[in-house]
Amino acid sequence: MTTSKTPFNRLLIVSYRLPFTIHQTPEGLTLKQNAGGLVSAVLSMAERLGQPGAPVASKIHWVGHADPALQSVDPAVFENETFVAHPVFLDEAVNKGFYEGFSNDLLWPLFHYFPSYASFRESDFTCYQQANARFLDEVLALIEPGDLVWIHDFQLMLLPNLVREARPDTHIGYFFHIPFPNYEIVKLLPRAWRQQLIQGVLGADVLGFHTPDYVQHFLQSVSEVLALPIIGNRVVFPDRSAVVRDFPISVDFAKFNNSGQEDAVVAMRHGYLSLLRHPKLIFSVDRLDYTKGITSRLQGFERFLHQHPEWRDTVTFVMTVVPSRDNIPQYQEIKREIEETVGRINGLFGSIGWRPVVYLYSSLTFTELLALYTACDVALITPLRDGMNLVCKEFVASREDGRGVLILSELAGAAQELPDALIINPTDTQEVADAIHKALVMTPREQEGRMRKMRDRVQNYSVFRWSHDFLKAFDEMMNNPVELETDLSVPSFVAAFADASRRLMLVDFDGTLAPLVNNPADARPSDALKGVLHGLAEQSDMVVISGRNRVFLEKTFAGIPVYLVAEHGAFLKKPDSPWERLDLSTDDWQETVREQMQAYVDQFPGSFVEEKETAIAWHYRMAEAEDVEAQAVELAASLRETNALVPLAVIQGSKVVEVKPAHHSKGTVALAIAEQKPYDFIVSIGDDTTDEDMFRQLPNWAYTLKVGSGASNARYRLARQRDVEALLTQMNEAIAPVTG
């Protein structure tokens, strides 16, 4: 891991919580800095900030929520030797709806796959918007050129885009600390909410999630909710890209590894083992929460004792539950279930000298935690859903002796990194019971082999590597800007094009050679692109294949020696030749279709009907009604039931519904042209549903490129229309005659 400087001057952290707690003492208010992983990671990041040779900003600025009672406190109180805190004070009612309501009563259960626990209250979403706006005010007051703003977690999903809109040139990072669920869960959110949340986090330049699964879930939601192009791990906007990657958060390995043998930890460990007086110890620690699967874990242990009576009076399960939100009825019920289950197990199996379950409802000091990590034979970590779960990594890092067995839920993000644990399904109590037995009888040699691999992973990918990799992603993005957003290997593609002796290019017009515009009559390729097309057409067979009428195409491409295909294959014009009509069907169907479309024109101001020689289209790009897309689907369905003497094709394109005879399509014409000569290079580029016919019917060795978002039969993708021009320019340069 390198320690090279980054191009950023200062690091601004934004999260709901500040990096320290504030305590009232007889001498006044004092700060106690948190020792968590995020704080440690941020401190390590600060060491890399600043240009080479430039002074590094001495303190980190951290924006977070604070108790409104502290509003009158001297701002100097919020500063220590490491951090300058910038408190965000929220109205009590706003904070309740934002934090307790939308964040903890909706996003937390929903994103952990507990939709039945989720509360959908419009007032809470309003508070969530207001709170994110308040955080924005504090961030905008701080931002200076060259800063990196790193926003954290699900409480602030709207903030990245709010910052982007206010300060477009700001470098913004975002990390999501909980699971990101699949789209079927996200779809439970009201449409406007999910659009704002997904758009909100995409304001960042780099978005981080714990696992590759979460990344894929997020990208699926981007595709479904916002229909943005996705190229590899980048979400593409007209003017920028957002990188989406997995950065699995970890722990300070050295801290846990070294602390396990400190005198205080050793003394406490010996004290625990002497007090319990049983040869085998199982340990777990969790915050009180329904996602942790504590009751299911106890039931698995109970099943183990039923099935393996030989282990009774021999193994003790020390289970610590850290208090959390226990003033909420739902959490009170969880606590009651845990206590009842513990009581039942101890009543069934316990004896005067043995309690099967030692249950602690309290927080642990660091020394107590290390003593139990290093004393136990088995760590039983079985959440029903967890974004990562650092407890299992802390346990592994603390085991310098190489002993101990980790039983880990497959539903924790960490399971993907630690396959040498005993991976179980936490809801399967038989699997839990079997894993406990396997762990207790595992040989020291097998324990050491498994533990060595897990320790190597945690040591090599510590919390400092996590923060380093996040900064590195920014470095790579800034030092290697992507000029052409595509998943195509451009150099090899251009080389193959240049080496070919017979080239065929089949290119759509709207959205491909020209940007989509509100009024189709205004669409034009740029003058620069016209020059590129002329150069390509002189040394290749180039076909512009479009739904436009032949008058428009002939006027637009006058003087360029290209083939023109009009109205989706109804007409063909070869260079220096007259038009050929390929579609010979009758037009008796047009009046019926025209009448149906006119009814929608009357309903949606701004929409209009375009009548071509062999087709009729309803354009609604300029219609502003919210339900126009749904109505377009309804119109298309109705048109498909039209009775006509010839088969009709109803095409739903980009803001257009078009009806034409089904005998000819872009695909049939493209294939007919491709079969006329022994071409050794074929490329087809298009952005619309009508272009899918081309992609399907061309030989499978042809290069087919989809422009923009959406599912496609094309082999490759170009993110934006301007990327088409960039690619065609490179192709033209590769075959341009050498002059001079």
XYZ file of C-alpha atoms in Angstrom:
740
model
C 0.000 0.000 0.000
C 1.510 3.311 -1.085
C 1.451 6.545 0.874
C 1.599 8.935 -2.085
C -0.212 12.213 -1.788
C -3.578 12.835 -3.390
C -4.560 15.996 -5.271
C -7.013 16.992 -2.508
C -6.255 19.695 0.015
C -8.711 18.932 2.808
C -10.979 16.097 3.823
C -14.544 16.993 4.824
C -16.394 14.104 6.448
C -20.184 14.256 6.624
C -22.115 11.707 8.670
C -25.022 11.730 11.065
C -22.715 11.233 14.061
C -19.759 13.389 15.089
C -16.364 11.721 15.761
C -16.629 12.290 19.491
C -19.103 12.456 22.319
C -19.506 15.538 24.500
C -19.633 15.158 28.275
C -20.479 17.643 31.014
C -17.857 17.673 33.797
C -17.349 19.966 36.816
C -14.726 21.769 34.729
C -17.117 22.180 31.788
C -17.741 20.352 28.538
C -15.143 17.812 27.417
C -14.735 15.745 24.256
C -14.156 12.000 24.143
C -12.980 10.945 20.693
C -14.555 7.762 19.366
C -12.199 4.868 18.686
C -14.297 3.272 15.925
C -13.120 2.093 12.547
C -14.373 5.082 10.576
C -12.501 7.536 12.810
C -9.297 5.467 12.486
C -9.682 5.280 8.719
C -10.281 9.002 8.403
C -7.147 9.751 10.409
C -5.106 7.576 8.063
C -6.634 9.307 5.026
C -5.655 12.721 6.350
C -2.000 11.727 6.157
C -2.264 11.375 2.375
C -4.018 14.657 1.647
C -2.376 17.621 -0.046
C -0.157 18.144 -3.076
C 3.417 16.792 -2.950
C 5.532 19.303 -1.073
C 2.516 21.233 0.174
C 1.589 21.405 3.861
C -1.078 18.888 4.845
C -4.211 20.289 6.432
C -3.611 19.786 10.134
C -7.172 18.966 11.113
C -10.106 17.123 9.609
C -13.424 18.913 9.301
C -16.384 16.750 10.285
C -20.040 17.697 9.823
C -22.510 15.839 12.016
C -25.640 16.167 14.100
C -25.452 17.594 17.622
C -27.881 18.163 20.480
C -29.695 21.501 19.995
C -28.952 22.223 23.662
C -25.359 22.883 22.574
C -26.246 25.695 20.173
C -25.099 28.387 22.578
C -21.797 26.639 23.367
C -18.530 28.248 22.296
C -17.577 26.711 18.883
C -14.086 26.077 20.259
C -15.587 23.245 22.303
C -16.159 21.307 19.068
C -12.456 21.158 18.245
C -9.666 18.936 19.501
C -6.148 18.158 18.321
C -7.476 16.079 15.404
C -10.936 17.256 14.379
C -12.884 20.426 13.843
C -16.521 19.451 14.255
C -19.278 21.441 12.592
C -22.509 20.610 14.385
C -25.800 20.453 12.533
C -28.649 21.457 14.825
C -32.053 20.155 13.829
C -35.476 21.034 15.119
C -36.593 18.252 17.466
C -39.625 17.331 15.353
C -37.564 17.332 12.135
C -34.872 15.155 13.691
C -37.475 12.714 15.003
C -39.107 12.301 11.581
C -35.743 12.213 9.786
C -33.700 9.948 12.058
C -36.144 7.868 14.060
C -38.792 7.905 11.340
C -37.548 7.741 7.757
C -34.016 6.507 8.504
C -34.609 3.957 11.270
C -38.273 3.022 10.804
C -38.203 2.784 7.000
C -34.785 2.579 5.357
C -33.172 0.413 8.049
C -35.793 -2.380 8.098
C -36.480 -2.203 4.372
C -32.837 -2.392 3.315
C -32.266 -5.257 5.759
C -35.142 -7.209 4.131
C -37.678 -6.665 6.912
C -40.402 -4.833 4.933
C -43.100 -5.751 7.459
C -41.284 -3.562 10.010
C -41.128 -0.550 7.669
C -43.283 2.548 8.211
C -44.120 4.582 5.092
C -45.015 8.077 6.327
C -44.958 11.066 3.987
C -44.267 13.393 6.893
C -41.082 11.433 7.669
C -39.835 11.812 4.103
C -40.462 15.556 4.326
C -38.341 15.638 7.489
C -35.664 13.583 5.726
C -35.529 16.169 2.923
C -35.370 19.034 5.407
C -32.584 17.415 7.423
C -30.478 16.705 4.329
C -30.973 20.337 3.296
C -29.710 21.483 6.726
C -26.602 19.344 6.326
C -26.140 20.964 2.907
C -26.121 24.436 4.478
C -23.286 23.452 6.797
C -21.292 21.759 4.022
C -21.604 24.724 1.653
C -20.312 27.052 4.359
C -17.137 24.938 4.564
C -16.260 23.872 1.014
C -13.094 25.305 -0.474
C -11.532 24.550 -3.885
C -9.631 21.274 -3.775
C -11.642 19.728 -0.937
C -12.865 16.143 -0.947
C -16.315 15.789 0.619
C -16.930 12.240 1.858
C -20.570 11.593 2.824
C -21.611 8.541 4.811
C -24.557 6.228 5.095
C -28.271 5.925 4.559
C -29.287 8.947 6.632
C -27.804 11.273 3.983
C -28.770 9.703 0.665
C -30.049 12.999 -0.752
C -26.984 15.037 0.201
C -24.478 14.107 -2.570
C -26.749 15.412 -5.313
C -27.679 18.481 -3.278
C -23.969 19.320 -3.039
C -23.487 18.525 -6.742
C -26.276 20.895 -7.771
C -24.972 23.688 -5.552
C -21.254 23.200 -6.306
C -20.903 21.194 -9.554
C -17.088 21.106 -9.450
C -16.827 19.620 -5.954
C -15.185 16.214 -5.522
C -17.749 14.066 -3.705
C -17.507 10.558 -2.284
C -20.270 8.503 -0.714
C -20.177 5.266 1.273
C -23.197 3.117 2.123
C -22.629 1.235 5.388
C -25.671 -1.093 5.341
C -26.823 -3.675 2.769
C -28.157 -2.350 -0.504
C -31.089 -4.650 -1.328
C -32.298 -6.000 -4.642
C -34.711 -3.979 -6.747
C -37.797 -5.885 -5.593
C -37.207 -4.341 -2.151
C -36.371 -0.874 -3.488
C -39.538 -1.011 -5.576
C -41.587 -1.000 -2.366
C -40.640 2.653 -1.920
C -43.025 5.161 -3.514
C -41.804 6.081 -6.983
C -40.884 9.683 -6.146
C -38.966 8.601 -3.039
C -36.858 5.975 -4.760
C -36.108 8.341 -7.636
C -34.852 11.018 -5.256
C -32.814 8.566 -3.170
C -31.074 6.932 -6.137
C -30.515 10.284 -7.845
C -29.282 11.646 -4.534
C -26.391 9.238 -3.992
C -25.433 9.459 -7.667
C -24.372 13.036 -7.019
C -21.088 11.495 -5.833
C -18.099 10.868 -8.089
C -17.269 7.604 -6.301
C -19.893 5.464 -4.550
C -18.808 2.687 -2.237
C -20.630 -0.423 -1.015
C -19.404 -3.349 1.090
C -19.779 -6.196 -1.419
C -20.053 -6.859 -5.172
C -23.640 -8.040 -4.583
C -24.634 -4.669 -3.161
C -22.994 -2.940 -6.136
C -25.019 -5.037 -8.580
C -28.229 -4.439 -6.637
C -27.611 -0.699 -6.732
C -26.836 -0.681 -10.456
C -30.020 -2.627 -11.139
C -31.985 0.026 -9.247
C -30.251 2.762 -11.236
C -31.267 1.029 -14.454
C -34.865 0.459 -13.350
C -35.488 3.772 -11.585
C -33.529 6.287 -13.670
C -32.805 4.391 -16.932
C -29.259 5.764 -17.047
C -26.552 4.083 -19.145
C -24.263 1.785 -17.160
C -20.833 0.937 -18.567
C -18.942 -1.536 -16.422
C -18.845 0.020 -12.960
C -19.767 3.522 -14.146
C -23.143 5.224 -14.240
C -23.011 7.709 -17.103
C -24.576 11.167 -17.149
C -24.459 13.608 -20.073
C -21.573 15.538 -18.510
C -19.841 13.104 -16.119
C -19.670 9.566 -14.751
C -20.106 8.122 -11.267
C -17.886 5.168 -10.319
C -19.650 2.461 -8.271
C -17.400 -0.065 -6.517
C -17.197 -2.399 -3.578
C -14.903 -1.351 -0.735
C -15.364 -3.871 2.103
C -14.853 -1.982 5.350
C -12.614 -3.640 7.905
C -10.915 -3.154 11.278
C -7.578 -1.941 12.614
C -5.851 -5.323 12.542
C -2.780 -4.248 14.486
C -4.857 -2.761 17.280
C -6.770 -5.992 17.920
C -3.800 -8.266 17.249
C -1.505 -6.437 19.670
C -4.068 -5.695 22.370
C -4.997 -9.336 22.887
C -1.845 -9.965 24.923
C -1.814 -6.803 27.027
C -1.573 -7.436 30.759
C -5.066 -6.159 31.532
C -6.629 -8.344 28.822
C -4.695 -11.440 29.911
C -5.695 -10.944 33.555
C -9.356 -10.468 32.644
C -9.311 -13.491 30.332
C -7.938 -15.711 33.077
C -10.538 -14.326 35.461
C -13.386 -15.174 33.069
C -12.114 -18.724 32.467
C -11.689 -19.314 36.195
C -15.168 -18.001 36.916
C -16.910 -20.092 34.233
C -15.021 -23.279 35.178
C -15.962 -25.115 31.970
C -13.531 -26.267 29.278
C -15.365 -24.875 26.238
C -16.635 -21.333 25.661
C -18.859 -19.946 22.889
C -19.119 -16.151 22.604
C -21.286 -13.652 20.722
C -21.840 -9.910 21.009
C -24.497 -7.877 19.180
C -26.436 -4.687 19.407
C -30.120 -5.257 20.227
C -31.768 -5.398 16.811
C -34.099 -7.687 14.860
C -31.486 -7.992 12.093
C -29.033 -9.796 14.373
C -30.922 -13.095 14.592
C -30.236 -13.495 18.299
C -33.301 -15.632 19.059
C -32.584 -17.961 16.129
C -29.004 -18.308 17.376
C -30.212 -19.334 20.813
C -32.589 -21.849 19.257
C -29.680 -23.356 17.320
C -27.694 -23.704 20.544
C -30.726 -25.259 22.241
C -31.015 -27.800 19.418
C -27.315 -28.606 19.769
C -27.785 -29.387 23.484
C -30.773 -31.606 22.705
C -28.870 -33.594 20.091
C -25.501 -33.742 21.881
C -26.125 -34.432 25.568
C -22.444 -35.328 25.963
C -21.615 -31.606 25.780
C -23.902 -30.634 28.642
C -22.057 -29.295 31.676
C -19.059 -28.844 29.368
C -19.755 -25.827 27.146
C -20.984 -22.353 28.097
C -22.473 -19.816 25.713
C -21.639 -16.252 26.816
C -24.008 -13.985 24.911
C -23.744 -10.206 25.238
C -26.465 -7.926 23.888
C -25.664 -4.217 23.773
C -28.683 -1.995 24.587
C -30.144 -0.124 21.612
C -33.476 1.670 21.090
C -34.976 -0.352 23.935
C -37.577 2.340 24.566
C -39.290 1.289 21.306
C -41.978 -1.418 21.648
C -40.600 -3.468 18.755
C -37.184 -3.676 20.427
C -38.721 -4.335 23.822
C -40.457 -7.346 22.279
C -37.140 -8.632 20.870
C -35.529 -8.248 24.296
C -38.412 -10.123 25.915
C -38.098 -12.997 23.402
C -34.355 -13.253 24.029
C -34.781 -13.337 27.786
C -37.554 -15.931 27.587
C -35.442 -18.152 25.320
C -32.407 -17.847 27.618
C -34.602 -18.713 30.589
C -36.054 -21.751 28.845
C -32.623 -23.115 27.834
C -31.137 -22.611 31.286
C -34.231 -24.162 32.868
C -34.161 -27.213 30.602
C -30.448 -27.983 30.714
C -28.853 -26.065 33.586
C -27.666 -27.506 36.868
C -26.444 -26.121 40.182
C -22.923 -25.820 38.846
C -23.649 -24.960 35.221
C -25.554 -22.303 33.328
C -25.649 -23.153 29.596
C -26.217 -19.494 28.620
C -24.605 -16.568 30.418
C -26.620 -13.595 29.184
C -25.369 -10.030 29.570
C -27.483 -7.042 28.577
C -24.855 -4.310 28.672
C -22.016 -2.681 26.784
C -18.491 -4.068 27.010
C -15.277 -2.144 27.475
C -12.523 -2.743 24.951
C -10.596 -4.783 27.514
C -13.642 -6.943 28.310
C -14.304 -7.495 24.614
C -10.701 -8.540 23.892
C -10.692 -10.853 26.907
C -13.769 -12.699 25.606
C -12.547 -12.753 21.982
C -9.280 -14.387 23.061
C -10.863 -16.696 25.679
C -13.587 -18.279 23.564
C -13.285 -21.455 21.527
C -16.079 -20.477 19.150
C -17.359 -17.076 17.980
C -21.001 -17.439 16.969
C -21.836 -14.548 14.605
C -25.177 -15.223 12.906
C -27.053 -12.073 11.826
C -30.150 -12.437 9.663
C -28.778 -9.596 7.545
C -25.716 -7.406 7.991
C -24.014 -4.955 5.671
C -20.585 -6.209 6.692
C -20.302 -7.197 10.407
C -17.027 -6.121 11.967
C -17.375 -8.286 15.091
C -16.213 -11.354 13.165
C -13.200 -9.444 11.802
C -12.336 -8.161 15.272
C -12.423 -11.737 16.576
C -10.142 -12.972 13.797
C -7.709 -10.065 14.257
C -7.488 -10.701 18.009
C -6.525 -14.383 17.661
C -2.757 -14.104 17.526
C -2.659 -17.685 18.844
C -4.218 -18.932 15.593
C -6.891 -20.830 17.495
C -10.650 -20.502 17.701
C -13.440 -21.182 15.215
C -15.670 -18.612 13.582
C -19.264 -19.581 12.767
C -20.586 -16.916 10.430
C -23.934 -16.183 8.778
C -23.958 -16.321 4.991
C -26.172 -13.217 5.136
C -23.392 -11.037 6.568
C -21.327 -9.127 4.029
C -18.158 -10.452 5.660
C -19.040 -14.021 4.606
C -17.818 -13.222 1.087
C -14.379 -12.361 2.467
C -14.072 -15.111 5.075
C -15.015 -18.393 3.381
C -12.812 -20.320 5.820
C -15.299 -19.655 8.594
C -18.066 -22.208 9.101
C -20.676 -20.500 6.926
C -24.276 -21.189 7.913
C -27.814 -20.028 7.201
C -28.888 -18.332 10.444
C -32.537 -19.358 10.106
C -31.633 -23.046 9.852
C -31.309 -24.079 13.501
C -30.121 -27.564 12.502
C -27.292 -26.056 10.486
C -26.369 -23.850 13.442
C -26.405 -26.859 15.782
C -24.255 -28.900 13.395
C -21.775 -26.035 13.009
C -21.439 -25.680 16.796
C -20.642 -29.381 17.098
C -18.167 -29.245 14.213
C -16.453 -26.225 15.764
C -16.123 -27.836 19.194
C -14.518 -31.025 17.841
C -12.310 -29.307 15.232
C -8.654 -30.227 15.566
C -6.105 -27.545 16.477
C -4.436 -28.070 13.100
C -7.628 -27.360 11.166
C -8.389 -24.372 13.386
C -4.949 -22.910 12.693
C -5.261 -23.505 8.950
C -8.618 -21.775 8.706
C -7.631 -18.965 11.063
C -4.382 -18.261 9.212
C -6.235 -17.639 5.932
C -8.814 -15.407 7.604
C -6.154 -13.429 9.472
C -4.216 -12.904 6.250
C -7.322 -11.434 4.634
C -8.136 -9.128 7.549
C -4.515 -8.041 7.899
C -4.077 -7.389 4.180
C -7.391 -5.588 3.883
C -7.562 -3.539 7.068
C -9.590 -0.403 7.648
C -6.608 1.596 6.399
C -6.578 -0.320 3.117
C -10.309 0.392 2.852
C -9.817 4.152 3.105
C -6.708 3.999 0.908
C -8.607 2.206 -1.859
C -11.421 4.729 -1.686
C -8.952 7.585 -2.205
C -7.202 5.588 -4.917
C -10.489 5.339 -6.831
C -10.587 9.149 -6.922
C -6.956 9.272 -8.040
C -7.628 6.871 -10.906
C -10.734 8.757 -11.985
C -8.951 12.121 -12.018
C -5.684 10.906 -13.555
C -7.331 8.713 -16.198
C -10.482 10.479 -17.354
C -12.652 8.386 -19.649
C -13.011 10.148 -22.990
C -15.176 7.488 -24.595
C -17.732 5.736 -22.379
C -17.972 2.207 -23.738
C -17.347 -1.410 -22.805
C -15.786 -1.954 -26.226
C -12.011 -2.404 -26.492
C -11.625 0.669 -28.663
C -7.978 0.192 -29.790
C -8.534 -3.385 -30.991
C -11.854 -2.426 -32.604
C -10.311 0.490 -34.504
C -7.354 -1.678 -35.539
C -9.694 -4.383 -36.893
C -11.639 -1.723 -38.776
C -8.479 -0.278 -40.316
C -7.140 -3.718 -41.322
C -10.361 -4.806 -43.050
C -10.617 -4.715 -46.837
C -14.440 -4.700 -47.149
C -16.194 -2.685 -44.460
C -19.923 -2.248 -43.847
C -21.251 0.369 -41.419
C -24.955 0.435 -40.492
C -25.792 3.478 -38.388
C -29.072 4.825 -37.001
C -29.803 8.562 -37.137
C -31.808 9.940 -34.166
C -29.960 9.431 -30.898
C -26.973 7.991 -32.765
C -25.679 10.389 -35.417
C -27.694 13.287 -34.014
C -28.805 14.100 -30.458
C -32.451 13.556 -29.567
C -34.321 16.869 -29.608
C -37.863 17.900 -28.709
C -38.763 18.752 -32.308
C -37.564 15.980 -34.679
C -37.314 18.493 -37.524
C -34.472 20.219 -35.665
C -32.220 17.127 -35.435
C -28.915 17.521 -37.271
C -25.486 15.880 -37.164
C -22.726 18.353 -36.341
C -20.614 19.806 -39.149
C -17.587 17.996 -37.727
C -19.433 14.680 -37.804
C -20.531 15.283 -41.405
C -16.858 15.563 -42.335
C -16.098 12.330 -40.490
C -18.989 10.544 -42.219
C -17.765 11.718 -45.613
C -14.314 10.298 -44.927
C -15.711 6.985 -43.712
C -18.153 6.664 -46.615
C -15.379 7.138 -49.167
C -13.563 4.017 -47.932
C -16.452 1.927 -46.572
C -20.012 1.034 -47.451
C -21.821 3.270 -45.012
C -25.594 2.960 -44.499
C -27.684 5.463 -42.576
C -30.690 3.367 -41.616
C -33.491 5.339 -40.013
C -37.190 5.734 -39.392
C -37.034 9.200 -41.008
C -38.676 9.887 -44.363
C -36.602 9.946 -47.499
C -36.886 13.728 -48.099
C -35.365 14.476 -44.702
C -32.537 11.958 -45.099
C -31.627 13.025 -48.623
C -31.473 16.673 -47.557
C -29.505 15.961 -44.374
C -26.847 13.814 -46.062
C -26.589 15.676 -49.358
C -23.069 15.418 -50.772
C -22.052 12.480 -48.548
C -21.740 9.160 -50.457
C -23.781 7.067 -48.034
C -26.555 4.530 -48.526
C -29.856 5.814 -47.137
C -32.615 3.598 -45.747
C -35.837 5.469 -44.906
C -38.908 4.576 -42.852
C -37.367 1.535 -41.151
C -36.588 -0.264 -44.421
C -39.417 0.856 -46.683
C -37.075 2.803 -49.030
C -33.445 2.369 -50.086
C -31.181 4.825 -51.902
C -27.692 3.836 -52.994
C -25.108 6.562 -53.658
C -25.740 8.314 -56.990
C -28.903 6.243 -57.559
C -32.634 6.982 -57.268
C -34.769 5.734 -54.377
C -36.122 2.177 -54.462
C -39.379 1.359 -52.723
C -38.975 -1.930 -50.877
C -42.379 -1.917 -49.188
C -45.181 -2.578 -51.686
C -48.026 -3.053 -49.205
C -51.297 -1.089 -49.392
C -52.102 1.799 -47.085
C -55.725 0.956 -46.285
C -54.840 0.699 -42.562
C -53.645 4.274 -42.135
C -56.966 6.043 -41.548
C -57.901 3.821 -38.613
C -54.489 4.311 -36.999
C -54.561 8.047 -37.667
C -57.860 8.401 -35.832
C -56.613 6.514 -32.781
C -53.453 8.623 -32.596
C -55.344 11.893 -33.051
C -57.336 11.139 -29.906
C -54.051 11.093 -27.954
C -52.895 14.328 -29.600
C -56.081 15.953 -28.307
C -55.427 14.527 -24.836
C -51.749 15.508 -24.581
C -50.851 19.045 -25.715
C -47.395 19.189 -27.276
C -47.693 15.767 -28.890
C -48.296 15.395 -32.624
C -48.753 12.858 -35.425
C -46.124 12.514 -38.140
C -47.364 10.961 -41.365
C -44.799 9.250 -43.557
C -45.272 7.489 -46.856
C -45.490 4.022 -45.305
C -45.791 4.737 -41.573
C -47.552 6.924 -39.013
C -45.951 8.014 -35.740
C -47.225 9.706 -32.572
C -44.459 11.860 -31.003
C -44.869 12.897 -27.368
C -41.419 14.189 -26.348
C -42.844 17.677 -25.773
C -45.901 16.465 -23.823
C -45.541 17.299 -20.115
C -48.272 15.149 -18.552
C -46.968 12.762 -15.853
C -48.949 9.785 -17.148
C -47.989 10.157 -20.811
C -45.653 7.132 -20.734
C -48.391 4.908 -19.362
C -50.782 6.221 -21.996
C -48.211 5.508 -24.725
C -48.149 1.877 -23.604
C -51.948 1.824 -23.700
C -52.009 3.293 -27.224
C -49.462 0.757 -28.462
C -51.504 -2.100 -27.041
C -54.641 -0.756 -28.716
C -52.890 -0.315 -32.058
C -51.674 -3.916 -32.009
C -55.314 -5.002 -32.156
C -55.984 -3.006 -35.341
C -57.491 -5.093 -38.127
C -55.723 -4.566 -41.464
C -55.184 -6.406 -44.730
C -51.413 -6.376 -44.135
C -49.577 -7.338 -40.937
C -48.635 -4.237 -38.952
C -45.695 -3.603 -36.623
C -46.233 -1.279 -33.653
C -42.931 0.159 -32.477
C -42.433 1.908 -29.129
C -39.309 4.011 -29.434
C -37.888 6.964 -27.529
C -40.960 9.160 -26.903
C -42.670 7.853 -30.032
C -45.212 5.180 -30.998
C -44.995 4.224 -34.653
C -47.065 1.910 -36.881
C -45.757 0.461 -40.151
C -46.205 -2.632 -42.296
C -44.375 -5.577 -40.779
C -42.895 -6.919 -44.017
C -39.777 -4.762 -43.799
C -37.665 -3.614 -40.878
C -34.213 -2.272 -40.230
C -33.150 -5.847 -39.607
C -34.362 -7.291 -42.907
C -32.779 -4.488 -44.936
C -29.519 -4.598 -42.944
C -29.227 -8.347 -43.501
C -29.991 -8.000 -47.219
C -27.263 -5.387 -47.614
C -24.775 -7.409 -45.527
C -25.283 -10.442 -47.802
C -24.572 -8.563 -51.041
C -20.780 -8.543 -50.612
C -18.201 -10.660 -48.732
C -17.663 -8.096 -45.985
C -14.896 -8.854 -43.499
C -15.923 -6.101 -41.048
C -19.488 -5.133 -40.103
C -20.489 -2.643 -37.439
C -24.033 -1.612 -36.512
C -24.789 1.272 -34.130
C -28.219 2.327 -32.837
C -30.045 3.561 -29.770
C -33.683 2.544 -30.165
C -35.881 -0.536 -30.045
C -36.095 -0.543 -33.852
C -32.328 -1.060 -34.007
C -32.657 -4.338 -32.135
C -33.788 -5.914 -35.424
C -30.369 -5.077 -36.875
C -28.514 -6.422 -33.862
C -30.455 -9.704 -33.974
C -30.184 -10.427 -37.693
C -26.563 -9.565 -38.407
C -23.874 -12.298 -38.202
C -22.757 -13.013 -34.648
C -19.214 -11.860 -35.470
C -20.422 -8.377 -36.392
C -19.821 -5.503 -33.981
C -23.207 -4.359 -32.672
C -23.285 -1.317 -30.414
C -26.238 -0.052 -28.372
C -26.223 3.660 -27.547
C -27.590 4.562 -24.115
C -29.413 2.541 -21.484
C -31.805 -0.388 -21.596
C -31.627 -4.097 -22.372
C -30.226 -4.915 -25.797
C -29.175 -7.681 -28.162
C -26.075 -5.669 -29.013
C -22.684 -7.062 -27.993
C -21.356 -3.704 -26.792
C -22.596 -0.395 -25.478
C -21.825 3.281 -26.003
C -23.115 5.423 -23.153
C -24.030 8.630 -24.981
C -24.659 10.003 -28.438
C -21.490 12.077 -28.236
C -19.535 8.833 -27.734
C -20.702 7.749 -31.203
C -19.091 10.823 -32.712
C -15.879 10.205 -30.749
C -15.701 6.579 -31.914
C -16.447 7.396 -35.551
C -13.763 10.102 -35.438
C -11.158 7.577 -34.266
C -12.247 5.157 -36.979
C -11.927 7.830 -39.646
C -8.490 8.862 -38.420
C -7.355 5.231 -38.611
C -8.121 4.972 -42.342
C -7.542 8.564 -43.441
C -5.032 8.810 -46.312
C -1.595 9.981 -45.207
C -0.818 13.374 -46.762
C 2.256 15.535 -46.922
